[in-house]
CSV table of C-alpha atoms in Angstrom, one decimal:
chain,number,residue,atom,x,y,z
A,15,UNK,CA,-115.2,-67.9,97.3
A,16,UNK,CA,-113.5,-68.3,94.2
A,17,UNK,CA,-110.6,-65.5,93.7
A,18,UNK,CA,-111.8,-64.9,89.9
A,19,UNK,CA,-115.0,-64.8,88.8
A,20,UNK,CA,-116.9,-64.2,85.4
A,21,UNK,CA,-119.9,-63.7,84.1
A,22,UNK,CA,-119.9,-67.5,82.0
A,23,UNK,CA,-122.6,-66.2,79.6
A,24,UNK,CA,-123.3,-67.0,77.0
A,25,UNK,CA,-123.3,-63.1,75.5
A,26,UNK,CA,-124.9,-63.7,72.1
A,27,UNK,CA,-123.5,-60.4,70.1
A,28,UNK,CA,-124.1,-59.7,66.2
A,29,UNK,CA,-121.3,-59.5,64.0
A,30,UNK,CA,-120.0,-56.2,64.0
A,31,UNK,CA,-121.1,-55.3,67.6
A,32,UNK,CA,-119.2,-54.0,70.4
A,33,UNK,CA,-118.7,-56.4,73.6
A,34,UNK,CA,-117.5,-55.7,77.2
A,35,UNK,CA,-116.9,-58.4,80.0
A,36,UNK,CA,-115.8,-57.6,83.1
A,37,UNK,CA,-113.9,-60.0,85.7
A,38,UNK,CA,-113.7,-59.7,89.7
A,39,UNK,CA,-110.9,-60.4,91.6
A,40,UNK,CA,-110.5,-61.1,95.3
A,41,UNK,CA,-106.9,-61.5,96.4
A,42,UNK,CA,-105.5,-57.5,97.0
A,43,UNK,CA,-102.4,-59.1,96.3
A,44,UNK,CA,-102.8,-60.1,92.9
A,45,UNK,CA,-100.2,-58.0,90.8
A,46,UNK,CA,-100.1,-59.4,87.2
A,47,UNK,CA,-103.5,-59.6,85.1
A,48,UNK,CA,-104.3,-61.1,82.0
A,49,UNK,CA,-106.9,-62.4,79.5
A,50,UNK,CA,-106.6,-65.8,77.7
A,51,UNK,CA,-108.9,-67.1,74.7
A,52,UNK,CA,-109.9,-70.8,74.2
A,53,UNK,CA,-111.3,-71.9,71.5
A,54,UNK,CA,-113.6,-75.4,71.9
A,55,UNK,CA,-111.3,-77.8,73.4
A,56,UNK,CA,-108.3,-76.2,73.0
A,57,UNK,CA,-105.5,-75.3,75.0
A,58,UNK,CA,-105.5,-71.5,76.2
A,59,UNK,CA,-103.9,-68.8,74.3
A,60,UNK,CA,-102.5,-65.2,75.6
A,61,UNK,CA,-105.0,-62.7,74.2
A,62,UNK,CA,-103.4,-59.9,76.5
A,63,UNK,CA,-101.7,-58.4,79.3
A,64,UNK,CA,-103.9,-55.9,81.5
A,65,UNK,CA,-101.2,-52.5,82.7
A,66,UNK,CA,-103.2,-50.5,84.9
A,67,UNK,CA,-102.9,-47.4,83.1
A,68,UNK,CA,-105.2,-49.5,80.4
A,69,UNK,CA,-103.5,-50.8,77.1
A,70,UNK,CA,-105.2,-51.6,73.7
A,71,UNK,CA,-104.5,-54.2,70.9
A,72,UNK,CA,-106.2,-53.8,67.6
A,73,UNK,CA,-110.2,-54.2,68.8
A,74,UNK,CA,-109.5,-55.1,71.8
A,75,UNK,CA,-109.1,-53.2,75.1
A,76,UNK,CA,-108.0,-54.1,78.4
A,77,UNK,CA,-108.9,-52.1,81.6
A,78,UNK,CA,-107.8,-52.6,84.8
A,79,UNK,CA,-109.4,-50.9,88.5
A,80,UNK,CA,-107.4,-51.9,91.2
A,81,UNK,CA,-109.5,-49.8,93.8
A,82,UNK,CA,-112.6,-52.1,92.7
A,83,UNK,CA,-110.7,-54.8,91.8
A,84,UNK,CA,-112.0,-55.8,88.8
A,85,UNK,CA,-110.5,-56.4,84.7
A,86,UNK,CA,-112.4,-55.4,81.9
A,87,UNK,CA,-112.2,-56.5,78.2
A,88,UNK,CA,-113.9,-54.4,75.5
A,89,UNK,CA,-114.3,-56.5,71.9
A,90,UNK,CA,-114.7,-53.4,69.1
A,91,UNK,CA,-115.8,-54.5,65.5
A,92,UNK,CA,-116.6,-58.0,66.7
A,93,UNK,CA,-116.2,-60.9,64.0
A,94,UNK,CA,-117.0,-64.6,64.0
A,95,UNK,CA,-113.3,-65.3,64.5
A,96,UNK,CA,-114.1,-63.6,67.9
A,97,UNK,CA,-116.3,-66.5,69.4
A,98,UNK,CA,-114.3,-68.2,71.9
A,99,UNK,CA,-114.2,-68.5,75.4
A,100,UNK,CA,-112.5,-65.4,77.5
A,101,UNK,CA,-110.9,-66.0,80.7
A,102,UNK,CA,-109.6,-63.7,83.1
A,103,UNK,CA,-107.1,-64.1,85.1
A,104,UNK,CA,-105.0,-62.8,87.7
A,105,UNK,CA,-101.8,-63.6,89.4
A,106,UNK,CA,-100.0,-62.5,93.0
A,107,UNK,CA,-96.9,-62.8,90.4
A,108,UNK,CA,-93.4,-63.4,91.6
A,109,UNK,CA,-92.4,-65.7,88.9
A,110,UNK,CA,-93.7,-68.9,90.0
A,111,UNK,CA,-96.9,-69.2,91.0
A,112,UNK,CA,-99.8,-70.7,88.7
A,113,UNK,CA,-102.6,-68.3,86.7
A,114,UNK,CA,-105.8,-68.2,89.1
A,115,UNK,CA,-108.4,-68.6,86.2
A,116,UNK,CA,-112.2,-67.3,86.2
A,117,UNK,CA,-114.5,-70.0,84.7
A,118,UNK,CA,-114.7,-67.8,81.5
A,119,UNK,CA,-117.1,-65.9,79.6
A,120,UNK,CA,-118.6,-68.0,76.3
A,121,UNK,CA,-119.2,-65.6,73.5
A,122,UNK,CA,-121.2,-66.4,70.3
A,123,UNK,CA,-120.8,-63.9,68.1
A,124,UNK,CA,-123.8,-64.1,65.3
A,125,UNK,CA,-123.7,-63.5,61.6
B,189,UNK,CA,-90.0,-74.6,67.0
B,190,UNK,CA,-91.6,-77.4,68.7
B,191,UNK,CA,-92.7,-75.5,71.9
B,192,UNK,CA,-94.1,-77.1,74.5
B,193,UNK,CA,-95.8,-81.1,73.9
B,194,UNK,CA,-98.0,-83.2,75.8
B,195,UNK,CA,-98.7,-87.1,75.6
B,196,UNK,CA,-100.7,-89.0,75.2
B,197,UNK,CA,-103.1,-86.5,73.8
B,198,UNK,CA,-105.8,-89.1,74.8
B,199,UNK,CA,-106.2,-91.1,77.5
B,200,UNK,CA,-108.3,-94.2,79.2
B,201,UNK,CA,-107.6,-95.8,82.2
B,202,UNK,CA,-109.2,-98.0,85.1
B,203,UNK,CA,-109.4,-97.1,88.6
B,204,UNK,CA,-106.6,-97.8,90.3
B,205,UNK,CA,-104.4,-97.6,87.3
B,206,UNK,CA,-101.2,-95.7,87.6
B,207,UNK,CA,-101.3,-93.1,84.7
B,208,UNK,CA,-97.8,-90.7,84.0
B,209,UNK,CA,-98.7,-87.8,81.6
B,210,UNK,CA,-95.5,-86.4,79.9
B,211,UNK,CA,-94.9,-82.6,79.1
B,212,UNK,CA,-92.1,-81.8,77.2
B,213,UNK,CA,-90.9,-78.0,76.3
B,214,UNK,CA,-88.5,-76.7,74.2
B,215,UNK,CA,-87.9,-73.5,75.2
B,216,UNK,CA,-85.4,-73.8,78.1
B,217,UNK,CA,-88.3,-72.2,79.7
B,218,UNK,CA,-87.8,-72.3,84.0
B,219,UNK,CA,-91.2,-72.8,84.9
B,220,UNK,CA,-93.8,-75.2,84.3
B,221,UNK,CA,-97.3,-75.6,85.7
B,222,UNK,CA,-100.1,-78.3,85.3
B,223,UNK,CA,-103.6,-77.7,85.3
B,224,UNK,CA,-106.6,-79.4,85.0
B,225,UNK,CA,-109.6,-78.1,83.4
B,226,UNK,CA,-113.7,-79.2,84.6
B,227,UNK,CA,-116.8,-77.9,83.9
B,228,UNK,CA,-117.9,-75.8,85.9
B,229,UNK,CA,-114.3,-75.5,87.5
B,230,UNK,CA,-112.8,-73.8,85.0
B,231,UNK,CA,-109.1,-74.6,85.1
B,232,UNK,CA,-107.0,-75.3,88.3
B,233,UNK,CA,-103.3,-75.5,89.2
B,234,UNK,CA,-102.0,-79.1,90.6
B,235,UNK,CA,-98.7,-78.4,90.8
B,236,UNK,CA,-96.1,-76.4,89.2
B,237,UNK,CA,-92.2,-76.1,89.2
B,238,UNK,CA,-89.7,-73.0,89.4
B,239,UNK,CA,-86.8,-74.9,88.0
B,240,UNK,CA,-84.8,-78.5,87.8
B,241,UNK,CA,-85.8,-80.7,91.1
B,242,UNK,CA,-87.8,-77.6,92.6
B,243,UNK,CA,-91.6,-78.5,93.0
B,244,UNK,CA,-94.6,-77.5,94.7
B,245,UNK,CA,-98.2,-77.8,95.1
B,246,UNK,CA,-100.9,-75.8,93.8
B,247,UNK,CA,-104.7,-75.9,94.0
B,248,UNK,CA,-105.4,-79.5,93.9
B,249,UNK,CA,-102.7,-81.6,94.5
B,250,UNK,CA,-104.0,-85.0,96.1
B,251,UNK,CA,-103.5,-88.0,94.5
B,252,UNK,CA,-101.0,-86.5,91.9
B,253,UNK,CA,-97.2,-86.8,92.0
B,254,UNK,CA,-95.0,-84.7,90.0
B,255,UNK,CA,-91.4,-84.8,89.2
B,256,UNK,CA,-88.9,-82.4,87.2
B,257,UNK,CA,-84.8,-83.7,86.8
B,258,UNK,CA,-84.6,-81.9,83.7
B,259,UNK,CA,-85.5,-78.5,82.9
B,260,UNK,CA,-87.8,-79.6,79.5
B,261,UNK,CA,-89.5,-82.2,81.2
B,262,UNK,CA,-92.3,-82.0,83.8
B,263,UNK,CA,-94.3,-85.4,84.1
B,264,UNK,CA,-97.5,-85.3,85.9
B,265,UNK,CA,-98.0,-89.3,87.8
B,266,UNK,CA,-101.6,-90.6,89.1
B,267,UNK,CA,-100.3,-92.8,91.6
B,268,UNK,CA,-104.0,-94.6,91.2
B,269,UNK,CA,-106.4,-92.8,89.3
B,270,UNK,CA,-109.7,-91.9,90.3
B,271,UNK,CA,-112.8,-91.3,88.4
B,272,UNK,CA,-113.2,-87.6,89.8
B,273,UNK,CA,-109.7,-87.5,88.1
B,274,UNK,CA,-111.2,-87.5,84.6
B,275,UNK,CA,-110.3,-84.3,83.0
B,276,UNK,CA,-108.5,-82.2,80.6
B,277,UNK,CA,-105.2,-81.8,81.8
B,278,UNK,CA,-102.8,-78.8,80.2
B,279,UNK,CA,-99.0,-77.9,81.1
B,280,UNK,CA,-97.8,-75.1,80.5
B,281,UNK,CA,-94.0,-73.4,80.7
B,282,UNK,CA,-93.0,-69.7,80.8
B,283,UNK,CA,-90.1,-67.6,81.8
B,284,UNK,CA,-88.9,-65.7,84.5
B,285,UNK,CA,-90.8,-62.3,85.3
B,286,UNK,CA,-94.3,-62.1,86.8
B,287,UNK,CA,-95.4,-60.6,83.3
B,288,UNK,CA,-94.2,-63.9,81.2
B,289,UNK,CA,-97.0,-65.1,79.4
B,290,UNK,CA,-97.5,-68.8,79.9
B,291,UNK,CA,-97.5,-71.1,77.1
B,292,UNK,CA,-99.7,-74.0,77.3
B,293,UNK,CA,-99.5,-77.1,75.7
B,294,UNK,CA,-102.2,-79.2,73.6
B,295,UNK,CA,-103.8,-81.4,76.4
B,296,UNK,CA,-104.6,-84.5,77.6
B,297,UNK,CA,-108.0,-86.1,78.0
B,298,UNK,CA,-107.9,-88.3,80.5
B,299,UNK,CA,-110.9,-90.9,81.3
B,300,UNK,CA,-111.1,-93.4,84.3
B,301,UNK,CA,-113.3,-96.2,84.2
């Protein structure tokens, strides 16, 4: 079973619109949480940490719920810029070890 | 602030071709990782690297060598490249600290013929 997994869409969302994925994670031990956006063929790019108490950048929100282990990104105000592929991902942390990436979620966000 | 490099950016082999892809970073940074990236995979760890001459293996390690004698360097060797070893292939460095974002570099596309 793969340790992160994510809706791969695509989510099709009008300019302007407000967007929530959600991402599952299976290791209990997994301590550090983040999202990443790539654009087409592209190398991945920190979009933002996840804190359990929830933290906010601009539009975007990140929510974490370790008792249902799952990650949550909410996209307020979305713009074109916004299309991109979100991935989740979640780490036992430690230092060293690699990200555990889910497949990401494609968005498409319409004019 | 050159950041973290990878070449060649482009890649075509033949089966049983040795291939080395470079990563280079500038950052002094202590860790580096490689991945690859396949549809419907999403990306994977090979093998990554806490320091100088310190290695291990990640996700999917066989047929992949790695080595790292200096800190800014991490090349990634297929010893004799497979076609299921066509991919995107993407290092990336960070700090210490569970919370260091990970930087990664721009790619490589590698094809075997």
């Amino acid at each position: 079973r793969k340790e992160v997994e994510q809706d791969p869409g695509p989510f099709n969302v009008p300019e302007g619109a407000t967007v929530a994925f959600n991402c599952t994670y299976s290791n209990s031990a997994s301590q550090s949480f983040f999202w990443y956006r790539q654009d087409c063929r592209k190398e991945p790019k920190l979009l933002m940490s996840v804190y359990s108490s929830g933290n906010e950048d601009g539009r975007f929100t990140a929510q974490l719920n370790r008792a249902s282990q799952y990650i949550s990104l909410l996209i307020r105000d979305s713009k074109l810029s916004d299309s991109a592929t979100y991935l989740c991902v979640a780490t036992p942390g430690g230092g060293a070890d690699g990200l555990t990436f889910g497949k990401g979620t494609h968005l498409i966000i319409q004019p | 602030d050159a950041g973290i490099t990878q070449s060649p950016r482009y890649k075509i082999t033949e089966t049983g071709r040795q291939v080395t892809l470079m990563c280079h970073q500038t950052w002094s940074h202590s860790y580096m990782f490689w991945y690859r990236q396949d549809l419907g995979h999403g990306l994977r760890l090979i093998y990554y690297s806490a320091a100088a001459d310190i290695t291990d293996k990640g996700e999917v390690p066989d047929g992949y060598v790695v080595s790292r004698s200096k800190t800014e360097n991490f090349p990634l060797t297929l010893e004799s490249a497979t076609r299921s070893q066509t991919s995107v292939y993407f290092c990336a460095s960070k700090r210490r600290g569970s919370q260091e974002t990970q930087y990664f570099g721009p790619g490589t596309r590698l094809l075997v013929l």
